[in-house]
Coordinates of C-alpha atoms and ligand atoms in Angstrom, one line a residue:
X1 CA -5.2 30.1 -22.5
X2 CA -3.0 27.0 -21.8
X3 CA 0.7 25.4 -22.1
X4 CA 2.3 26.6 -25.6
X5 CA 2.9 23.2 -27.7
X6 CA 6.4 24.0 -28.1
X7 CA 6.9 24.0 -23.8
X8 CA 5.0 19.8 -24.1
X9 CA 7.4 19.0 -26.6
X10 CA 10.6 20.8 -24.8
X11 CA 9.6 18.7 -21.7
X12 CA 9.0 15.3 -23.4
X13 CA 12.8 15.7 -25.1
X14 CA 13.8 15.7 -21.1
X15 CA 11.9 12.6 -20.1
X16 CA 14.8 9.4 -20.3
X17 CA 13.1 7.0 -22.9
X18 CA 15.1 4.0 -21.8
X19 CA 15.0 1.6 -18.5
X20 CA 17.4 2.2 -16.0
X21 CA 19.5 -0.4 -15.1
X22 CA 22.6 -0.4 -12.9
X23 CA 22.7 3.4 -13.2
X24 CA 22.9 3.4 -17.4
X25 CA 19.6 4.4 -19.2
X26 CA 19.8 1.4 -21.4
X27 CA 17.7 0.0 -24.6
X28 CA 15.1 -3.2 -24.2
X29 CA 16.4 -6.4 -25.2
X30 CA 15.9 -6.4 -29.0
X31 CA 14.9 -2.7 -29.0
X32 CA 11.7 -2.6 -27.8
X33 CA 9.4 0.0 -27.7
X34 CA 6.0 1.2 -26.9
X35 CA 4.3 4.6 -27.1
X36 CA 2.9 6.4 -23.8
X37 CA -0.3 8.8 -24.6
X38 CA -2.2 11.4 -23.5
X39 CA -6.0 10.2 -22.7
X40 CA -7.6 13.8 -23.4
X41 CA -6.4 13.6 -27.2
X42 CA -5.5 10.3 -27.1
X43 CA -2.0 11.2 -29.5
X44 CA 1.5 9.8 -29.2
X45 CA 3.4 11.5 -26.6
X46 CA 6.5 9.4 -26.3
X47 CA 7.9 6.3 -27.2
X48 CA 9.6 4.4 -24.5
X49 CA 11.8 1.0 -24.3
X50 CA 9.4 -1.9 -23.4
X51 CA 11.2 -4.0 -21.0
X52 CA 11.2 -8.2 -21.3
X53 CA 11.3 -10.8 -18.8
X54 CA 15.9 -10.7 -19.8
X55 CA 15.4 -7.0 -18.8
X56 CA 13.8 -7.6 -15.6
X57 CA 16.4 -10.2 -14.5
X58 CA 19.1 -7.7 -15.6
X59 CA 17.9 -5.3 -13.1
X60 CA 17.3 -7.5 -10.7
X61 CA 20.8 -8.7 -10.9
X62 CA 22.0 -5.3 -10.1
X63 CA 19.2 -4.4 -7.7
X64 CA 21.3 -7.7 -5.7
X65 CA 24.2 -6.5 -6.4
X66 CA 23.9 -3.0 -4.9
X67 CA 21.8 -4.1 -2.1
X68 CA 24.9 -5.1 0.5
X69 CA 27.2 -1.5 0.5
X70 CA 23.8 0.1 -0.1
X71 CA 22.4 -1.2 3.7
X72 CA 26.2 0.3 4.7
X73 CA 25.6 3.5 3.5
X74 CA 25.6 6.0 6.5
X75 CA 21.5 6.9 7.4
X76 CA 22.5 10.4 7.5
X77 CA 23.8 10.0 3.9
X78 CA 20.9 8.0 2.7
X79 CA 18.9 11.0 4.2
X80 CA 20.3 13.6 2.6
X81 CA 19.7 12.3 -0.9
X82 CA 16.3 11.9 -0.2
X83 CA 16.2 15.4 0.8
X84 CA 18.3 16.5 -2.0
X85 CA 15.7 14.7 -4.2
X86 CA 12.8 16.4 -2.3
X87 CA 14.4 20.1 -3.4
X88 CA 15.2 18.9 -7.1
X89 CA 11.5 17.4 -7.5
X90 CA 10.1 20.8 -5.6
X91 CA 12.5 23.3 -7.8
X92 CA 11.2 21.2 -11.2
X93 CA 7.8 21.1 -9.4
X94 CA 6.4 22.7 -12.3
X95 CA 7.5 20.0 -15.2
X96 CA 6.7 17.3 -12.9
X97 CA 3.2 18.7 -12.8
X98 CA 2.7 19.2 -16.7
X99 CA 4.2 15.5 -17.0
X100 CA 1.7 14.3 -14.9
X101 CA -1.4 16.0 -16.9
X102 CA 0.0 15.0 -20.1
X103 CA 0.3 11.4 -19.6
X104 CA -2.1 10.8 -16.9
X105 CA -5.3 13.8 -17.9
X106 CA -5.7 15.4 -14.8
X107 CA -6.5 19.1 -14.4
X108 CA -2.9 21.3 -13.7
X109 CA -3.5 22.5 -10.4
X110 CA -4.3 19.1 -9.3
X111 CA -0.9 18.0 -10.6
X112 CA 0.7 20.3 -8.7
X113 CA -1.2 19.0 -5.7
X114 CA 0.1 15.8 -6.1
X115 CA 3.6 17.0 -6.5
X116 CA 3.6 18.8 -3.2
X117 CA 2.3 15.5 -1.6
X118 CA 4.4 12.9 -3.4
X119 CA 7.8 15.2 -2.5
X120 CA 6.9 15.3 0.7
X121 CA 7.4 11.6 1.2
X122 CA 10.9 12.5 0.3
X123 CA 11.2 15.1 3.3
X124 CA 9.3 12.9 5.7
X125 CA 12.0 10.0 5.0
X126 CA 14.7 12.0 4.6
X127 CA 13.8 12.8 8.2
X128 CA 13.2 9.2 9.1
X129 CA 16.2 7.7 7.7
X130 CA 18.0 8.9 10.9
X131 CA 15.5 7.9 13.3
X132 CA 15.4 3.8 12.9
X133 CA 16.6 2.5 16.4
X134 CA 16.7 -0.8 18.5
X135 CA 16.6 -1.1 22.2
X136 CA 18.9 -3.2 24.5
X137 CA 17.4 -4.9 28.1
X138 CA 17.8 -7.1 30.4
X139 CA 15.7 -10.7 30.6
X140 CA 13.7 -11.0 33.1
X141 CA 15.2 -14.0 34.5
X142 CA 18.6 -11.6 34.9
X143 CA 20.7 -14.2 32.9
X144 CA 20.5 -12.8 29.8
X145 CA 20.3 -9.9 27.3
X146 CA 18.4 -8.8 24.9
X147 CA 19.7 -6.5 21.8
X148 CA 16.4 -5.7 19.1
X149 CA 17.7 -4.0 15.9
X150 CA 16.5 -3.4 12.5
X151 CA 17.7 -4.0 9.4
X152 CA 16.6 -3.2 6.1
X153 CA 14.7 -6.4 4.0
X154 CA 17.0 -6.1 1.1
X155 CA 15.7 -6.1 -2.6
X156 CA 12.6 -5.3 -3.2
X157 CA 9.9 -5.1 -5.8
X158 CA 7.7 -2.3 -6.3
X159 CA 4.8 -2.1 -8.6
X160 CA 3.0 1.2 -8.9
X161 CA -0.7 2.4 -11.1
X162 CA -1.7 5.3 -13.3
X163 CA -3.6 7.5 -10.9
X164 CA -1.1 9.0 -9.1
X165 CA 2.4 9.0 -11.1
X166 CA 4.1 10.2 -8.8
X167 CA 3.1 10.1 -5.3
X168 CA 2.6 6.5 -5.5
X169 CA 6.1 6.0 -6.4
X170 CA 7.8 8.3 -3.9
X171 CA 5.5 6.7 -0.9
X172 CA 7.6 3.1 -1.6
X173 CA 11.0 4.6 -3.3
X174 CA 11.5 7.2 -0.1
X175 CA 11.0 4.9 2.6
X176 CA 12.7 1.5 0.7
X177 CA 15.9 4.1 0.0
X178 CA 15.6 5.6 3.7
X179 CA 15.8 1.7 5.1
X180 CA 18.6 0.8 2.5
X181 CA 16.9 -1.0 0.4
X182 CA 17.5 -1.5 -3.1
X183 CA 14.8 -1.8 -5.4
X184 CA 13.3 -2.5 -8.9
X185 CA 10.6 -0.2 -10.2
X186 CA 7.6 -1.6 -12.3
X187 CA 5.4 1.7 -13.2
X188 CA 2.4 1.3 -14.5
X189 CA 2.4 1.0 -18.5
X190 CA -0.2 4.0 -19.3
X191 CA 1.9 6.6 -17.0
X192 CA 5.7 5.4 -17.0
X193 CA 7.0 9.0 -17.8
X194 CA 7.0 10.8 -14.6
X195 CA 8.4 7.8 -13.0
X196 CA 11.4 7.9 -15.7
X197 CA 11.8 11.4 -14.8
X198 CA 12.0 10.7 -11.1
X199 CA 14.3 8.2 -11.9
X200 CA 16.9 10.8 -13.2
X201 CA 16.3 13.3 -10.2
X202 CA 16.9 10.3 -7.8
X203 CA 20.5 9.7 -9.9
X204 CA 21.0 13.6 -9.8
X205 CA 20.2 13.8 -6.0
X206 CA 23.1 11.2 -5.6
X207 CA 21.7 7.3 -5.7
X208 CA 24.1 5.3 -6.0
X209 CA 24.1 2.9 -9.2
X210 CA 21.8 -0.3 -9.0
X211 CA 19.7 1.1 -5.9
X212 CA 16.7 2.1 -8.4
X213 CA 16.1 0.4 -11.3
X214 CA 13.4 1.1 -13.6
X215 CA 11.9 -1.5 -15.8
X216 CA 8.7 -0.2 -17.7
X217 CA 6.5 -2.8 -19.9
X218 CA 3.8 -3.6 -21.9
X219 CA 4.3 -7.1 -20.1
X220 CA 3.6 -6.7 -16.1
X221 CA 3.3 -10.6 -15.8
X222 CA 6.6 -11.7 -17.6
X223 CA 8.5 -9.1 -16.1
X224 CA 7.9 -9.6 -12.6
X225 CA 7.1 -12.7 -12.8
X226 CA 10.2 -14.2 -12.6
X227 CA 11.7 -11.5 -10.3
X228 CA 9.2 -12.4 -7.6
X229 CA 10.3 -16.3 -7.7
X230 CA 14.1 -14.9 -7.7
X231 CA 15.9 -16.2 -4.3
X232 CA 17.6 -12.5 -3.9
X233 CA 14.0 -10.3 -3.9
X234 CA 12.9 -10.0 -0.2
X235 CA 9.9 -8.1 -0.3
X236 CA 7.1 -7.3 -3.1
X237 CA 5.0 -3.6 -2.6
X238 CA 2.2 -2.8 -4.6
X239 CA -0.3 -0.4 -5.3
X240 CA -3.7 -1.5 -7.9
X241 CA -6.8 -3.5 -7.7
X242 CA -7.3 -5.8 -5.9
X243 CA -7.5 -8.6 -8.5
X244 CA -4.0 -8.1 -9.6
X245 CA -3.1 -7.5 -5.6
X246 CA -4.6 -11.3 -5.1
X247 CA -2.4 -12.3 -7.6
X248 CA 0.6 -11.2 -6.2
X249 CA 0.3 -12.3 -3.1
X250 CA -0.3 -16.2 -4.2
X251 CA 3.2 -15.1 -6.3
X252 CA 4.8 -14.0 -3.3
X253 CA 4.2 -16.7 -0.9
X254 CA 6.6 -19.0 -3.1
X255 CA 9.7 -17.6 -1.5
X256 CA 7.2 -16.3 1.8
X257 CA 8.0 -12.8 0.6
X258 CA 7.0 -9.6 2.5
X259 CA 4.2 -7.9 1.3
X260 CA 2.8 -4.6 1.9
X261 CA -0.5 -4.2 -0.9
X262 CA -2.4 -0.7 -0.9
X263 CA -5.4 -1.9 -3.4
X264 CA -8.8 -1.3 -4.3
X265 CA -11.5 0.7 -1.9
X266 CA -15.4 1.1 -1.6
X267 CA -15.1 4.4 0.3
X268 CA -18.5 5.7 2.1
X269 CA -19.1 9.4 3.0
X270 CA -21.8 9.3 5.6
X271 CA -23.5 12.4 5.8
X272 CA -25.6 12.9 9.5
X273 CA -28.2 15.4 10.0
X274 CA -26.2 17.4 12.1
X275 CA -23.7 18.1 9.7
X276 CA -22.7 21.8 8.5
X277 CA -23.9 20.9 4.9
X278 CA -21.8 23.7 3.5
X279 CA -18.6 21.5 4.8
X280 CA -20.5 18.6 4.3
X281 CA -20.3 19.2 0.6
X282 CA -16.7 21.1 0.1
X283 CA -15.8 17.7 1.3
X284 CA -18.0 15.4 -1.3
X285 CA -16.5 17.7 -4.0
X286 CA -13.4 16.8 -2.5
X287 CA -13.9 13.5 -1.6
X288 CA -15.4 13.1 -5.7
X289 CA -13.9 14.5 -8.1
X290 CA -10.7 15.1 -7.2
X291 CA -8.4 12.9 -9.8
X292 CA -11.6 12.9 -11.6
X293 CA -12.6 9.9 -9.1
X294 CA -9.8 7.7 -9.8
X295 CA -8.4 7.7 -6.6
X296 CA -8.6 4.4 -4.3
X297 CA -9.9 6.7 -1.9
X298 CA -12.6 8.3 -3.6
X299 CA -15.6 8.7 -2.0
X300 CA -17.8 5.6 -3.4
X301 CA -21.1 5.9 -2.0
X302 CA -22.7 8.8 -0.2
X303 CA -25.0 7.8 2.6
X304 CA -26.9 10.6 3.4
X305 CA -29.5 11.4 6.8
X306 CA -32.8 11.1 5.0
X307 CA -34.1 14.1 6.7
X308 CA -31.5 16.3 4.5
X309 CA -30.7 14.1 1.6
X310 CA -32.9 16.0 -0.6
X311 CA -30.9 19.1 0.7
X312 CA -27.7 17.7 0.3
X313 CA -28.0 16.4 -3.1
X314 CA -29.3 19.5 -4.7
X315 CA -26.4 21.4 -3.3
X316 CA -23.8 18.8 -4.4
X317 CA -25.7 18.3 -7.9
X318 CA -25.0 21.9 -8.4
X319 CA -21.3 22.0 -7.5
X320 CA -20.9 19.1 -9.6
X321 CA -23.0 20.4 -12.5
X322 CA -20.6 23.5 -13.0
X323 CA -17.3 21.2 -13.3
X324 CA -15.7 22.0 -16.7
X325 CA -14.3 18.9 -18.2
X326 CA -11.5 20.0 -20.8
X327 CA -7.5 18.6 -21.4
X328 CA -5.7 19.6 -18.3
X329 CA -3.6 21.7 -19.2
X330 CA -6.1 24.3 -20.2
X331 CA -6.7 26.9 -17.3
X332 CA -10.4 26.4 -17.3
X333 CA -10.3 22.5 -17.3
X334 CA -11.8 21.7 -13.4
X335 CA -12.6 17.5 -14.7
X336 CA -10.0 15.9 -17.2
X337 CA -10.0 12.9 -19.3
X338 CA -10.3 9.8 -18.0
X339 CA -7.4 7.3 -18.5
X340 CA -8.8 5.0 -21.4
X341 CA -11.7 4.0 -23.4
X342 CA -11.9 1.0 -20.9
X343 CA -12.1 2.9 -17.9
X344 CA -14.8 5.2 -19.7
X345 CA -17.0 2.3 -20.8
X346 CA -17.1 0.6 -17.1
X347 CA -18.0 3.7 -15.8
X348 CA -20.8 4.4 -18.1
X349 CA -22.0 0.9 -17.8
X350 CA -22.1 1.4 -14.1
X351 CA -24.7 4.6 -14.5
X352 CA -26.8 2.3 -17.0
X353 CA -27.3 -0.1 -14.4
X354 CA -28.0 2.2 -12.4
X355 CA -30.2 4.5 -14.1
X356 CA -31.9 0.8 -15.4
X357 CA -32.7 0.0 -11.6
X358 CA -34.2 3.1 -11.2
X359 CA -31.6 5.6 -10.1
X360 CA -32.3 9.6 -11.8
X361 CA -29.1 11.4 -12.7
X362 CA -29.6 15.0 -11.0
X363 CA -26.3 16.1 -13.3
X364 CA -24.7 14.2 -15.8
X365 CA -25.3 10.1 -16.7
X366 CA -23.3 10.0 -20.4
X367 CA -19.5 10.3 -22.2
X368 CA -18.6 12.9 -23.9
X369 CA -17.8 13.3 -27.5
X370 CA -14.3 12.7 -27.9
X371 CA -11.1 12.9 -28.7
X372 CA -10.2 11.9 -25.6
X373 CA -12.3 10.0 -22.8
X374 CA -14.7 12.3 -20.9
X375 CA -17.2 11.5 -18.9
X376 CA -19.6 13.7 -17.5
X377 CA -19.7 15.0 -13.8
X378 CA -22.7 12.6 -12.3
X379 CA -24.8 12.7 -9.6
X380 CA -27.1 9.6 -9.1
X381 CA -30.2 9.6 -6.5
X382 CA -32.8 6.8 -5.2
X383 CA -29.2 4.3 -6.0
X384 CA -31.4 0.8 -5.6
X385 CA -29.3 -1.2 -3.0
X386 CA -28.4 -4.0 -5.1
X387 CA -26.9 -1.9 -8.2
X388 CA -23.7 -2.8 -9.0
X389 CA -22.6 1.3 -8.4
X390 CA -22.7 0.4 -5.1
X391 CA -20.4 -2.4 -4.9
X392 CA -17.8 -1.9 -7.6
X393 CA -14.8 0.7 -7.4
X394 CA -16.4 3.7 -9.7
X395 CA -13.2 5.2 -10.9
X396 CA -15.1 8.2 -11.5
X397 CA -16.5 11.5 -11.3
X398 CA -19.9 9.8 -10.5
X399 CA -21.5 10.0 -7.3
X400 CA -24.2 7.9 -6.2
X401 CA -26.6 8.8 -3.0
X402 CA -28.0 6.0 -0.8
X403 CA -30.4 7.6 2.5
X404 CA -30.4 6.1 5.9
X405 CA -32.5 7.2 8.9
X406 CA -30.8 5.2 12.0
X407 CA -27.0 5.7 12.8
X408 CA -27.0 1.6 13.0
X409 CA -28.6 1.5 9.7
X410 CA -25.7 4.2 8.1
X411 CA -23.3 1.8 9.9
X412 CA -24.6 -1.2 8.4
X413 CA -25.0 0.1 5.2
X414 CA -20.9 2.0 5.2
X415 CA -19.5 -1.7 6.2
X416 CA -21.4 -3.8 3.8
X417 CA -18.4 -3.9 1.3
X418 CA -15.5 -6.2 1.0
X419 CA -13.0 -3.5 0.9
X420 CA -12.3 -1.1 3.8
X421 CA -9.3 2.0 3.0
X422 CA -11.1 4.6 3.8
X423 CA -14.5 6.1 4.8
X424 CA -16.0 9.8 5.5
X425 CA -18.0 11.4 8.3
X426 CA -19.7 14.2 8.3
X427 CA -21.1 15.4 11.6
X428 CA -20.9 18.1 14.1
X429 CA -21.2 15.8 17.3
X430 CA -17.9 15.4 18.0
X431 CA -18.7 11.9 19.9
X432 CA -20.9 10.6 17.1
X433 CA -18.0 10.8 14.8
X434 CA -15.6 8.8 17.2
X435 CA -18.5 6.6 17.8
X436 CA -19.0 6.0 14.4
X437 CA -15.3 5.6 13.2
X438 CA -15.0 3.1 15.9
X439 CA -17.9 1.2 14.4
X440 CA -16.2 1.5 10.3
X441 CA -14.2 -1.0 9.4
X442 CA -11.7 1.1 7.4
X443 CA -8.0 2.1 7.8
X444 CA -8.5 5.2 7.6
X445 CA -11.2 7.4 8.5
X446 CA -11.8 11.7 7.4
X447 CA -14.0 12.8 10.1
X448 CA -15.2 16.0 8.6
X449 CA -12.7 15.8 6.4
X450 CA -12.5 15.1 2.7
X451 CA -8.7 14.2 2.0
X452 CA -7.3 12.4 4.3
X453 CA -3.7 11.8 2.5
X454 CA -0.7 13.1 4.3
X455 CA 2.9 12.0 4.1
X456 CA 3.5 11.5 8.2
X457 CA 0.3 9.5 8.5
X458 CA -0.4 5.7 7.9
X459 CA -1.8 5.4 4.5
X460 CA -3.6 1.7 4.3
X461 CA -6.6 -0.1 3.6
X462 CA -8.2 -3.4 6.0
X463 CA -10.2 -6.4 4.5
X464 CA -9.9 -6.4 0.8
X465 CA -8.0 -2.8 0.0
X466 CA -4.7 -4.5 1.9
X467 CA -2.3 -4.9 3.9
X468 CA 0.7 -2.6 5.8
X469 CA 1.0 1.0 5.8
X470 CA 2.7 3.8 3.6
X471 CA 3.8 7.1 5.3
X472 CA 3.8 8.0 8.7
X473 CA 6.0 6.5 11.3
X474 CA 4.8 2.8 10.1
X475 CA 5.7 3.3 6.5
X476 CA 10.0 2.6 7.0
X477 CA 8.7 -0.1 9.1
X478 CA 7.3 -1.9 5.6
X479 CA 10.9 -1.8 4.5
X480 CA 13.1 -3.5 8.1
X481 CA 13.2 -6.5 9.5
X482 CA 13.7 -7.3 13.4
X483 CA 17.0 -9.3 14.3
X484 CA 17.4 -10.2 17.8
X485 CA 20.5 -10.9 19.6
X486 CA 20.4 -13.3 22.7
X487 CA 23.5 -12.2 25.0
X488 CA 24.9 -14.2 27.8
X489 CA 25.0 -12.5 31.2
X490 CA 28.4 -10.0 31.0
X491 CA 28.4 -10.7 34.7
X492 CA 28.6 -14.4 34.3
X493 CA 32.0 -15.5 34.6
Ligands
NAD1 P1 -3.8 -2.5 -11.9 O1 -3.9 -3.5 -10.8 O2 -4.4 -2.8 -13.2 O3 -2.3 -2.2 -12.1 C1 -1.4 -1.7 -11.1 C2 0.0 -2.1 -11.5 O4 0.1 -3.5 -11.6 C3 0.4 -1.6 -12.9 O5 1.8 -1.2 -12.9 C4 0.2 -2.8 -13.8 O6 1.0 -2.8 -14.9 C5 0.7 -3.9 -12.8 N1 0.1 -5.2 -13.2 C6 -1.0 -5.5 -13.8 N2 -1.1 -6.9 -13.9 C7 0.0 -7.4 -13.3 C8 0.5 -8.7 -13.2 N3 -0.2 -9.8 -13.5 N4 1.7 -8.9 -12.5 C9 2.4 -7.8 -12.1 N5 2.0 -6.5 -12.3 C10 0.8 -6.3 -12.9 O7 -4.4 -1.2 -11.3 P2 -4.5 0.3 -12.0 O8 -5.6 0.2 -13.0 O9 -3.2 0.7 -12.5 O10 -4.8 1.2 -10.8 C11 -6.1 1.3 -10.3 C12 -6.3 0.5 -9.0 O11 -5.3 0.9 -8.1 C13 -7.6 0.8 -8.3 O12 -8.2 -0.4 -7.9 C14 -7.2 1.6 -7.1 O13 -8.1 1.5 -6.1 C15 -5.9 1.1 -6.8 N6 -5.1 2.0 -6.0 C16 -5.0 1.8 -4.7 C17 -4.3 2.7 -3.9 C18 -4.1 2.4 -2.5 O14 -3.2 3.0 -1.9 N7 -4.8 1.6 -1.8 C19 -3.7 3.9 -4.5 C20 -3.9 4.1 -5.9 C21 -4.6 3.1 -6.6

């Protein structure tokens, strides 16, 4: 049992195939196209326009143009298109889900999962568009005073990936439109659909014309290139590695843009010997395979208590061993596709060197026979501390196990990474795990918890995996700027 071909095809005739600009789905410049597939048959899905570096300035031009009535429009009435959006995407919850496993590979249910959480960034700003304030005081001196307010930064740029098709666009398109922002929309070039189809819901739900603009490419560089040297962009938000995040940033420091970057992470699960092993490894499933590992804030390396590593693994190798890998859309599939050959090949060159350094796969260690690219469900033991599993972003379902005996030692080994989103503990000592997240150096931290992602928290990595925050109360912050206003004393003659 799965989805009839006939609903795919009924859903793909829905999906806007051109790039919106000014509030007109318009052609490329010279008609260009390119075609969007689906990684678990690796067949033609759609064709899309392929937007050039003429496209991107168009949309820029209107993203300008928009941007002064748009920072007038009422907060209340900026809210209540985001919430209109967030009952539109939640009514048509069930298309944006089987556009998401079509174009991106991941198992239904999961899709669905990520369509609660990416709509909910709609709710949460449609609730926070109302809520911006300043504050008004006196000097201390008495001569003076002092009037803080916010406004929003203007334009911006937002460049999103392929794991999460929509969620990662709603956590910069909710808050940017709750600020009054207007904005120009890069998605990423393997999963562009679901952010075309957004694109229409926001336009249904009542955004004005030239606040979004959607520009999808086979050209990244050329596109935004020149938009992030343009005079009229204030502000540049991306979410990807953190090569291309490096990148950006040197681009963005040309006009002293602001930045917010949510990039690559190294995530550790920590596993102490007092932890309810039971939870400990609902959470590594979790923590694993959920987006088949493609997730910036999938668990990377498991450090597990010596004295029930053995334990542990066995019990995890188990769960992981009876993952069914299949296309997403069929009701048995638990692990899809990964998103490309590329991504498939690093992955298995990974468990190689590995499995060369003397690692033993307790589950898994190969690809599967395509079409499509699968990889097996892996769990790696005796990891060798210097193999490169340990130090690179997996991107998936593989899980390698490093032992500690020392809480120091765990420590040591969960901070030795240039990147630091998000790391997991797993105790049930209360003030161990404070004591221990106090010691991580992450931005976030699941403390017997294996998903940490929520729409009214701060969502953002230190060293390496970034800078600023999505969600929560800090996430409209990413999108206003502080003016101050210096008054002379009203009593002053
Ligand atoms: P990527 O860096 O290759 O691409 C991300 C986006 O940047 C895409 O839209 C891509 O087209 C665009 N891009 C690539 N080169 C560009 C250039 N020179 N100029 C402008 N844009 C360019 O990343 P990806 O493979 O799509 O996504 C996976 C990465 O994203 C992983 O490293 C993952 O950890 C990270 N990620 C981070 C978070 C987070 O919140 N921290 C969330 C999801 C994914």
């Amino acid at each position: 049992m799965g989805i009839p071909a006939h609903r795919e095809a009924e859903l793909l005739a829905q999906v806007p195939t051109g790039l919106l600009i000014d509030g007109e789905w318009r052609d490329a410049a010279g008609g260009a196209r390119f075609d969007v597939e689906d990684p678990s048959t690796g067949k033609v899905l759609l064709s899309i326009a392929d937007a050039s570096t003429e496209d991107g300035a168009l949309a820029m031009d209107a993203a300008a143009a928009a941007q002064e009535s748009w920072a007038r429009t009422a907060p209340r009435e900026r809210g209540e298109i985001l919430r209109r959006a967030f009952e539109l995407v939640t009514e048509r919850a069930e298309d944006f889900a089987l556009l998401m496993t079509l174009e991106m590979g991941k198992p239904l249910a999961e899709s669905r999962g990520e369509v609660t959480y990416g709509a909910e960034f709609l709710r949460w700003f449609s609730e926070e568009a109302v809520r911006v304030s300043g504050r008004y005081s006196t000097s201390p001196d008495g001569k003076s005073r002092l009037l803080v307010t916010k406004k929003p930064v203007g334009p911006c740029l937002l460049i999103t990936p392929w794991n999460f098709p929509l969620a990662m666009a709603t956590r910069k398109i909710a808050p940017a439109v709750a600020a009054g922002c207007t904005m120009v929309l890069k998605p990423a070039k393997l999963t562009p659909l679901t952010s075309q189809l957004f694109a229409a819901v926001m336009m249904e739900a009542g955004l004005p014309a030239g606040v979004l603009n959607v520009v999808s490419t086979t050209s990244a560089g050329d596109v935004t290139g020149p938009i992030l040297k343009d005079p009229r962009l204030r502000k540049v938000s991306f979410t990807g590695s953190t090569a291309v995040g490096q990148g950006l940033i040197r681009d963005a420091a040309h006009n002293v843009l602001r930045t917010s970057m949510e990039l690559g992470g190294n995530a550790p699960f920590l596993v102490f010997e007092d932890a309810d092993l039971d939870k400990a490894v609902d959470g590594a499933m979790a923590a694993k395979l959920r987006n088949m590992g493609e997730a910036c804030t999938a668990a990377n390396r498991f450090i597990v208590q010596d004295t029930v590593a053995d334990e542990f693994a066995e019990r995890f190798a188990a769960r992981v061993g009876a993952m069914a890998t299949g296309r997403g859309t069929e009701d048995e599939t638990k692990v899809g596709p990964l998103i490309d050959a590329k991504s498939r090949d690093k992955v298995h060159s990974l468990v190689t060197d590995a499995l060369d350094g003397g690692a033993r796969a307790l589950v898994g260690g190969a690809p599967e026979e395509g079409p499509g690219y699968f990889y097996q469900p892996t769990v790696l033991k005796d990891v060798a501390p210097d193999a490169r599993i340990l130090k690179e972003e997996i991107f998936g379902p593989v899980a390698p196990i490093v032992t500690f005996s020392t809480e120091d030692e765990a420590v040591a080994l969960a901070n030795n990474t240039e990147f630091g989103l998000v790391s997991y503990v797993f105790t049930s000592d209360l003030n161990r795990g404070l004591r221990i997240g106090e010691k991580l150096e992450s931005g976030m931290l699941g403390l017997n918890a294996g998903v940490v992602s929520n729409a009214a928290a701060p969502f953002g990595g230190v060293k390496q995996s970034g800078l600023g925050r999505e969600g929560g109360a800090e996430g409209i912050e990413e999108y206003l700027y502080t003016q101050y206003t210096g008054i002379a004393d009203p009593y002053a003659g």
